Tab-separated table of C-alpha atoms in Angstrom:
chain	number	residue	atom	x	y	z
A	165	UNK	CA	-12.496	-27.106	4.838
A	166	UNK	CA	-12.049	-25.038	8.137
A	167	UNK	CA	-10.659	-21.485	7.189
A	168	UNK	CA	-9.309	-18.752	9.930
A	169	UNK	CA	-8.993	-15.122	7.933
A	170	UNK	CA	-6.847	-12.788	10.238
A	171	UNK	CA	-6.327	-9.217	10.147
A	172	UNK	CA	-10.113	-8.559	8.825
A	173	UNK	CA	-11.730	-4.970	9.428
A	174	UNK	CA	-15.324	-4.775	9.766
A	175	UNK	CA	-16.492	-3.896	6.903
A	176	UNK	CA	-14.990	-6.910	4.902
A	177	UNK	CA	-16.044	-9.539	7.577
A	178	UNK	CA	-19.379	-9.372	5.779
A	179	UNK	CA	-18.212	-9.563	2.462
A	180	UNK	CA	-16.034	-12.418	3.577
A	181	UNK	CA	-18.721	-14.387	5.319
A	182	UNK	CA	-21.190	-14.326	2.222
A	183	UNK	CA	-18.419	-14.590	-0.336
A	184	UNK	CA	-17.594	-18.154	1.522
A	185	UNK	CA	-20.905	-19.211	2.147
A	186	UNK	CA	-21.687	-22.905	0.593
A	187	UNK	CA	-18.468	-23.335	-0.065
A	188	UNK	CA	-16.395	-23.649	2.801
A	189	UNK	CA	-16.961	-22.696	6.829
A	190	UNK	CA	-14.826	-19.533	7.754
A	191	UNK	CA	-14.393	-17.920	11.231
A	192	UNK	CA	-12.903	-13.761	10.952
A	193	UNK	CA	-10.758	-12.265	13.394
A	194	UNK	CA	-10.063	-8.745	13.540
A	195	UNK	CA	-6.406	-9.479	15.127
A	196	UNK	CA	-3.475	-9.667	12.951
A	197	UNK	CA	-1.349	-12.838	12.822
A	198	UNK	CA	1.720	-12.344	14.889
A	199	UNK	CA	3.780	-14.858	16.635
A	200	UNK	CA	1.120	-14.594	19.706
A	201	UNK	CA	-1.944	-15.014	17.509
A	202	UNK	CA	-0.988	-18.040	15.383
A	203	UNK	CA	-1.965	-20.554	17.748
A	204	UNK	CA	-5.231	-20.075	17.105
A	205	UNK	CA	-5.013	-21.382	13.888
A	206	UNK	CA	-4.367	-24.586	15.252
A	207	UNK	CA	-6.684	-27.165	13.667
A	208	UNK	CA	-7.460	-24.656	10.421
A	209	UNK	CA	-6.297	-26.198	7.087
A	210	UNK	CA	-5.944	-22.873	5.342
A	211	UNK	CA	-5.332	-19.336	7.227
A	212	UNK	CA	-6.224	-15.862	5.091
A	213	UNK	CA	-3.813	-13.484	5.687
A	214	UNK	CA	-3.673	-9.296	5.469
A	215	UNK	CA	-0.765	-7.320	4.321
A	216	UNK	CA	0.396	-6.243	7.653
A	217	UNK	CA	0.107	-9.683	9.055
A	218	UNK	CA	3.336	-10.915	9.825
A	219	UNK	CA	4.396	-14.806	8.292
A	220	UNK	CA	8.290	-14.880	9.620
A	221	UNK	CA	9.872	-18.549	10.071
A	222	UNK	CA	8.380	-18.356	13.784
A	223	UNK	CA	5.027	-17.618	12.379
A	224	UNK	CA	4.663	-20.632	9.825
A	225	UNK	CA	6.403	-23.198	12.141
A	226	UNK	CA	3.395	-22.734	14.306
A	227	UNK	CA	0.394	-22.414	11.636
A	228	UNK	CA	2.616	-25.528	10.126
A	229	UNK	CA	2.389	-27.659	13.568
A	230	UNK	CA	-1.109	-26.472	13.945
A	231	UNK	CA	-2.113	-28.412	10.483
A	232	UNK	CA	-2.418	-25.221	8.552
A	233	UNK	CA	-1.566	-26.158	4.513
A	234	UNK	CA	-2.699	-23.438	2.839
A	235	UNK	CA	-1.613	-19.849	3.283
A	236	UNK	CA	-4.478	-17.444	1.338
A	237	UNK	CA	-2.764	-13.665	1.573
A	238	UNK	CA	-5.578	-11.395	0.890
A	239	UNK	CA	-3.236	-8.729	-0.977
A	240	UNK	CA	-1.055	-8.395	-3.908
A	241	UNK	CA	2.053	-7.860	-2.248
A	242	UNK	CA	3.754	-10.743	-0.296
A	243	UNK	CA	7.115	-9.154	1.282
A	244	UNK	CA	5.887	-10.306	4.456
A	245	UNK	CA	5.704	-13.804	3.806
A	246	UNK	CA	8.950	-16.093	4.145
A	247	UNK	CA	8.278	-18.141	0.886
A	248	UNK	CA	11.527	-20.140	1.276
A	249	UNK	CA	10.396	-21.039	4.734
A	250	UNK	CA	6.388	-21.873	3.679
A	251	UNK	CA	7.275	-24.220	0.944
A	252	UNK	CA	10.249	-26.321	3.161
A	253	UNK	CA	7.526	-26.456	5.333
A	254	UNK	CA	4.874	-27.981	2.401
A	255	UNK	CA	2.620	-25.083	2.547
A	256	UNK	CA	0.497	-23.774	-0.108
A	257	UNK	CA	0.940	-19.638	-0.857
A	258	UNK	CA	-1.631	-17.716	-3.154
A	259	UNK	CA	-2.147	-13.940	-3.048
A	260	UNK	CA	-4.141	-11.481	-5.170
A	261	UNK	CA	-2.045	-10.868	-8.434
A	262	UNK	CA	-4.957	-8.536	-9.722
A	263	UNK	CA	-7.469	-6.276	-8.228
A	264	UNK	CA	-8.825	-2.295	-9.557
A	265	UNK	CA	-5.860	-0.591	-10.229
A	266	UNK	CA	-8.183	2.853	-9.902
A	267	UNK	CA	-8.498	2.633	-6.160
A	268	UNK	CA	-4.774	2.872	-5.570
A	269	UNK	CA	-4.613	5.280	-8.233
A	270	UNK	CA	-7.564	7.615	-7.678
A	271	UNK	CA	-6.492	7.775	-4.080
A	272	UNK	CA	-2.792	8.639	-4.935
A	273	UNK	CA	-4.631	11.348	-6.739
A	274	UNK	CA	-6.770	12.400	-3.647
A	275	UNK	CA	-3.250	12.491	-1.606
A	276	UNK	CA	-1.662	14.707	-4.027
A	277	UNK	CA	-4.133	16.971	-4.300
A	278	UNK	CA	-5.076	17.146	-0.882
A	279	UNK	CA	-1.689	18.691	0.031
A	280	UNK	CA	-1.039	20.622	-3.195
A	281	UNK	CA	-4.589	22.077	-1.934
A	282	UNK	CA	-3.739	22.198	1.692
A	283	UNK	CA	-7.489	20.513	2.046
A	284	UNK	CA	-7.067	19.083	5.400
A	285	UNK	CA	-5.838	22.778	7.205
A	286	UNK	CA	-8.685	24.464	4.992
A	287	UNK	CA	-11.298	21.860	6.525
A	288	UNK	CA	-10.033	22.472	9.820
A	289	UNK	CA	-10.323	25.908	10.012
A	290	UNK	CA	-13.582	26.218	8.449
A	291	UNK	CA	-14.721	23.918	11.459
A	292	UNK	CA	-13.441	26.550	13.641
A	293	UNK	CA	-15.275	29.709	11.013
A	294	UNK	CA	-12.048	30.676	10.019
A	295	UNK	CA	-12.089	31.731	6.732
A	296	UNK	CA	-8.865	32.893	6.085
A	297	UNK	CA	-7.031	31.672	2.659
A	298	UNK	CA	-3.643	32.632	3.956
A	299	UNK	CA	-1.311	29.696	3.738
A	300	UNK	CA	-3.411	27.703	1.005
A	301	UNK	CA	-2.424	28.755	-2.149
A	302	UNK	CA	-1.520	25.572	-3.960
A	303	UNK	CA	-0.762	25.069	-8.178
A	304	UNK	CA	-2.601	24.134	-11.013
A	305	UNK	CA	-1.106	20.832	-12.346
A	306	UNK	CA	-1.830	21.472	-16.241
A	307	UNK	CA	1.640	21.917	-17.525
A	308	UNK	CA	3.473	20.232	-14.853
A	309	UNK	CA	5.784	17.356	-15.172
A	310	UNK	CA	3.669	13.765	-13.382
A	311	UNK	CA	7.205	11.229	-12.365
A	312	UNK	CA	5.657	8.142	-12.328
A	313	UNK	CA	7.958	5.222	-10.901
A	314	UNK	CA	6.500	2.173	-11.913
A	315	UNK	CA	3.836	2.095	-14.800
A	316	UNK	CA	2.233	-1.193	-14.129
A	317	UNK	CA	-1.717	-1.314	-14.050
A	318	UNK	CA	-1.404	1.112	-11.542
A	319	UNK	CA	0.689	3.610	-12.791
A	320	UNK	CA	-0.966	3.750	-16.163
A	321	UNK	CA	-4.104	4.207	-14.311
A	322	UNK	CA	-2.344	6.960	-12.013
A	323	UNK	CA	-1.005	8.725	-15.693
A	324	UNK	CA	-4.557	8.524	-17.560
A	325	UNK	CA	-5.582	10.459	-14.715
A	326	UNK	CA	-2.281	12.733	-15.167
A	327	UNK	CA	-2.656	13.001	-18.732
A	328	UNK	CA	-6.557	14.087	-18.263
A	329	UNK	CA	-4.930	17.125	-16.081
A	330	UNK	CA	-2.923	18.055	-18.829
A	331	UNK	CA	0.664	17.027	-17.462
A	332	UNK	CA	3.719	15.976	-19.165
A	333	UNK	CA	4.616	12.774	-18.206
A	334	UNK	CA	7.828	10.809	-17.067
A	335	UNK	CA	8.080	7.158	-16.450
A	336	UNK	CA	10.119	5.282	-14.598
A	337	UNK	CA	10.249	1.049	-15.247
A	338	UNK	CA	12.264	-2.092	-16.221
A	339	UNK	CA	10.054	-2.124	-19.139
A	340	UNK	CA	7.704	0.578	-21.159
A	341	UNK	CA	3.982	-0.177	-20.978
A	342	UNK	CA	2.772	0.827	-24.385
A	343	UNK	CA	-0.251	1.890	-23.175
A	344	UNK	CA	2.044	4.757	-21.008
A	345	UNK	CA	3.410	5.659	-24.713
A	346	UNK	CA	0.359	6.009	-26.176
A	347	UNK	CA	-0.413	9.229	-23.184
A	348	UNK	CA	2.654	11.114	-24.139
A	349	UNK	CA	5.056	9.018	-21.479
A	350	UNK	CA	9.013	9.243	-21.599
A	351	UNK	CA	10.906	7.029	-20.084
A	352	UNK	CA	13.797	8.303	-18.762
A	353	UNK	CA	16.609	7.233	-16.072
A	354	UNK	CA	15.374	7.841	-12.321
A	355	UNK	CA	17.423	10.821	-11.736
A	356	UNK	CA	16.193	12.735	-14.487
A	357	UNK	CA	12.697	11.907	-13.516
A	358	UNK	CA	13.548	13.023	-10.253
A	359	UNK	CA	14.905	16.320	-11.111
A	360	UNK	CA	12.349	17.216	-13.372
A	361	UNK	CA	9.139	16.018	-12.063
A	362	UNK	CA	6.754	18.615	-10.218
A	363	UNK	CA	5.161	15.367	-8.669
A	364	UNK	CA	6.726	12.146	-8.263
A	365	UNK	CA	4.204	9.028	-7.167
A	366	UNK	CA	5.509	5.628	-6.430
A	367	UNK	CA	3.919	2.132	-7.720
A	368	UNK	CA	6.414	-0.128	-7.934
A	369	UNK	CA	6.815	-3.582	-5.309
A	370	UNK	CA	8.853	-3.690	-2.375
A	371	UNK	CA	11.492	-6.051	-2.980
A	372	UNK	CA	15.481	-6.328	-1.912
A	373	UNK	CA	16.080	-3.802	-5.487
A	374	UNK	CA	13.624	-1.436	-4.180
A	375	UNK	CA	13.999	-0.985	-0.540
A	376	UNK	CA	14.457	2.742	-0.188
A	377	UNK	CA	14.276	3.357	-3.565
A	378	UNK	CA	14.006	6.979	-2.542
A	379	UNK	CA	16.970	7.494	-0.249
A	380	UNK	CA	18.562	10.472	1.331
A	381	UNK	CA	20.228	10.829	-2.492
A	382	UNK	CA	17.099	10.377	-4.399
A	383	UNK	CA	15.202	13.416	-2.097
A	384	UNK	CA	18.126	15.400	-2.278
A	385	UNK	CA	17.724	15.002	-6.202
A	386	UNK	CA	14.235	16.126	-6.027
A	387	UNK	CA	12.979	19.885	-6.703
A	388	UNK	CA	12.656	21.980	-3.597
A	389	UNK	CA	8.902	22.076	-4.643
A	390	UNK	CA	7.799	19.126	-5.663
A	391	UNK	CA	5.179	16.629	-4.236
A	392	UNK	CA	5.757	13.103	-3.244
A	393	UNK	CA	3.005	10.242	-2.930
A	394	UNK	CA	3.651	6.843	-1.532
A	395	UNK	CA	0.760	4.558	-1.662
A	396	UNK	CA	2.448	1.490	-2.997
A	397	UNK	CA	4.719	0.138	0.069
A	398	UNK	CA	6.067	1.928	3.167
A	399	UNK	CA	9.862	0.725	2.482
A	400	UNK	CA	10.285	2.165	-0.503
A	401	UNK	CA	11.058	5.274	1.325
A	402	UNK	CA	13.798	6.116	3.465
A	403	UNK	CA	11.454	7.630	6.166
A	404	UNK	CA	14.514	9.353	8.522
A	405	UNK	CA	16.003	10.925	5.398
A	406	UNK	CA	12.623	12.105	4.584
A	407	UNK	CA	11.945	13.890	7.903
A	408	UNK	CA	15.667	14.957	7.295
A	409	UNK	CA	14.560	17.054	4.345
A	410	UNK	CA	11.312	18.266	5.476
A	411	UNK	CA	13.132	20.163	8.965
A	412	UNK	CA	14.469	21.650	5.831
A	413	UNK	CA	11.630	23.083	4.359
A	414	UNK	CA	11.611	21.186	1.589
A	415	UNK	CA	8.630	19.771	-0.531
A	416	UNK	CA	5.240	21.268	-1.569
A	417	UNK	CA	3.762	17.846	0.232
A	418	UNK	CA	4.128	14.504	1.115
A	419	UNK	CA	1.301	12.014	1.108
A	420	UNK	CA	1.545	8.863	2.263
A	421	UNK	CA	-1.048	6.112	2.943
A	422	UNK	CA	2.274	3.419	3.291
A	423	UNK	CA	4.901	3.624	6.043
A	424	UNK	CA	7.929	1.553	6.438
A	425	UNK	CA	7.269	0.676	10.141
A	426	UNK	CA	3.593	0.397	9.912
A	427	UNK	CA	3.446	-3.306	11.179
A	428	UNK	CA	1.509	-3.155	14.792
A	429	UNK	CA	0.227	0.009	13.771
A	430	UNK	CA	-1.945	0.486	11.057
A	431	UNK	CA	-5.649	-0.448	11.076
A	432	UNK	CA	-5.185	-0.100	14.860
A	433	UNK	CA	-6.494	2.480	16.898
A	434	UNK	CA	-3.568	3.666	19.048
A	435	UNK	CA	-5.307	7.280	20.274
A	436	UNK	CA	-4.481	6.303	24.301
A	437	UNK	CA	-1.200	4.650	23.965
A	438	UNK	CA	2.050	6.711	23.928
A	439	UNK	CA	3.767	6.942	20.206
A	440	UNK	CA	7.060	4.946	20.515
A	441	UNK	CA	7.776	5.855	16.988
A	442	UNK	CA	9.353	8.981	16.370
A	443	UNK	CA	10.189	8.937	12.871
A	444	UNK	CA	6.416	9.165	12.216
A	445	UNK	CA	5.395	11.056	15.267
A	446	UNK	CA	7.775	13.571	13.722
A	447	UNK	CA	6.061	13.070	10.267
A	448	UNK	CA	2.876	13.971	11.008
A	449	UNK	CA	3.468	17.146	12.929
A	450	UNK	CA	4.585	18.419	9.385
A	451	UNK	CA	1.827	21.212	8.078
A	452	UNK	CA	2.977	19.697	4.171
A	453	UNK	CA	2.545	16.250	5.450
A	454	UNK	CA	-0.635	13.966	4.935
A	455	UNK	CA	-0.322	10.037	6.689
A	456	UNK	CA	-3.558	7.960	5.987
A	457	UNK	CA	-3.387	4.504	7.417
A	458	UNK	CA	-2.916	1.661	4.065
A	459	UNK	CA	-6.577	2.552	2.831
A	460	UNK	CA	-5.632	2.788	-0.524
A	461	UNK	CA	-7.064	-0.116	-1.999
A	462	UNK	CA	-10.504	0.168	0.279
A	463	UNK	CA	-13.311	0.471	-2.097
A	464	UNK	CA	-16.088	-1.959	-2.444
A	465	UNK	CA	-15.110	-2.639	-6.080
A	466	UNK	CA	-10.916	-3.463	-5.260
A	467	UNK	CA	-12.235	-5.194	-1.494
A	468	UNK	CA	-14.731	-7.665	-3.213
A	469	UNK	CA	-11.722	-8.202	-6.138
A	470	UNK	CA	-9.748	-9.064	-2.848
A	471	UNK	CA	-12.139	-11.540	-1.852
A	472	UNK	CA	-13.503	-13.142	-4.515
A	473	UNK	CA	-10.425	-13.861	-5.225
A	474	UNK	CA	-9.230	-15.054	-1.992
A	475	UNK	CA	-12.706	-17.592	-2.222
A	476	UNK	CA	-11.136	-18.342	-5.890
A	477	UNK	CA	-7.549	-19.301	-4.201
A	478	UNK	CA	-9.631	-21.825	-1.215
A	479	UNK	CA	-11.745	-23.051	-3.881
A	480	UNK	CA	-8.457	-24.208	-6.283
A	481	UNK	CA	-6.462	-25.574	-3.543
A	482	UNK	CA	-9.103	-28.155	-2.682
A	483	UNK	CA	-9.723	-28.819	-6.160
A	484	UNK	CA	-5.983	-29.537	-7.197
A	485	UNK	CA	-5.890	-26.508	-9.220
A	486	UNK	CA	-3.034	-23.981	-9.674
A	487	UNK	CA	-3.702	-20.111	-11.252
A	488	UNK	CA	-1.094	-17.533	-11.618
A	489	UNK	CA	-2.122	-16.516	-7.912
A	490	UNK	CA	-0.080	-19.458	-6.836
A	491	UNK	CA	3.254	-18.001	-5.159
A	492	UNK	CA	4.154	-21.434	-3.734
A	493	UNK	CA	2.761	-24.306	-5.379
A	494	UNK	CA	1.099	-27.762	-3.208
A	495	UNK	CA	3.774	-30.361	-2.569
């Protein structure tokens, strides 16, 4: 079998290439799959898709004509894929239900901590020998209130870390994950957690329910000082509202490796071209603001999860076999 994976930086199109190798030929191409790029999928039975990568009606009506059957997304989340559309079509969707929960969380970490510890102004004025601490006084988090909003694998990774700093923790969830009991965690309704927590972090899946889960209401509910980390999906967050609130000077910090409108942006380098989006050209010129671009998940350890994986997905499709990876099973 023929396989085209889109979307794939460089330092997974090794990992990709031996991962595959004597199983099944695959060609990487570091463009995303758009309505302008899916032609060239034309003659591939199975097309590996990225996060940001784009799989509208449009989209799979072309990879569909093309002969593409199998669609292998190389993420857990799948909000950009039209399932209704892929399986009246006869296609195949698997994604990555699993992969380390610590890289999502340890990073979440490095994003809070980075602006509680205003690291990034610190490192650039050392660059420039100024030593000066004014403006960098940040808080210890032992005996601080950790909100965490979905306590998946994730967010019980994100509170082991929480509890290890000494925090009180609040969870937010459809259901309690016992192992979130067993660190202290309440569950309580969102508002509460929202009022009460020193640091809120989101891990919970963008879906119709969830789509700016934290509104103009929900920031307004939050503590003048708290901190707020998004590393789970850009939409959970109403981004205008957001800037709204900052121009108020409110918020310790804000870190977010997710952004609702990242799409044609993210893992691209867009240094020479004009920014046409002013809701996050307005973010970032915020001094209690930290954007890094979906990274995340980018370890070697969650990256060759991804891929193995992905190789596991291929490898069940041609064999007839269906795994709980299996959004849309083969006609």
């Amino acid at each position: 079998m023929e396989i085209v994976a889109f979307g794939v930086q460089s330092d997974e199109r090794p990992l990709i290439e031996k991962a595959f190798e004597g199983h099944h030929d695959v060609r990487c191409l570091d463009v995303f799959l758009t309505e302008d790029t899916a032609p060239i999928a034309a003659g591939y039975e199975a097309v590996s898709s990225s996060v940001n990568c784009g799989l509208g009606h449009r989209v799979l009506q072309t990879l569909a004509v093309g002969g593409t059957q199998l669609i292998a997304q190389r993420s857990t989340g799948f909000n950009n894929i039209d399932l209704e559309v892929a399986e009246r079509l006869g296609m195949t969707v698997a994604r990555v239900s699993y992969y380390s929960p610590h890289s999502v969380a340890e990073f979440a970490w490095t994003l809070a901590m980075a602006v509680n510890r205003r690291i990034v102004r610190a490192a650039t004025r050392t660059r420039d020998f100024d030593f000066r601490l004014d403006g960098l006084m940040g808080r210890d988090m032992h005996g601080r209130t950790a909100g965490v909003v979905g306590t998946g694998k994730i967010g019980e990774a994100f509170a082991t870390i929480a509890h290890g700093f000494g925090m009180n923790l609040l969870g937010w969830d459809i259901a309690e994950n016992p192992a979130c009991v067993g660190l202290g965690m309440k569950y309580v309704p969102k508002e509460r957690l929202l009022a009460e927590s020193d640091l809120i972090t989101l891990h919970v899946p963008l879906m119709p329910q969830t789509h700016h889960l934290i509104d103009a209401a929900a920031l307004r509910a939050m503590k003048d000082d708290a901190i707020l980390i998004n590393s789970s999906r850009g939409g959970l967050v109403d981004s205008r509202a957001l800037v709204t609130e900052l121009r108020e000077g409110r918020f310790t910090g804000v870190g977010l490796d997710v952004y609702e409108e990242e799409a044609g942006l993210f893992f691209l380098d867009k240094s020479l071209q004009p920014v046409e989006d002013d809701t996050l050209a307005r973010l970032v010129t915020f001094p209690n603001v930290l954007v890094t671009s979906h990274q995340a998940y980018y370890t070697e350890d969650a990256v060759g999860q991804i891929i193995d994986t992905t190789v596991r997905n291929v490898l069940d499709y041609a064999e007839g076999r269906r795994s709980e990876n299996v959004l849309v099973p083969r006609s």
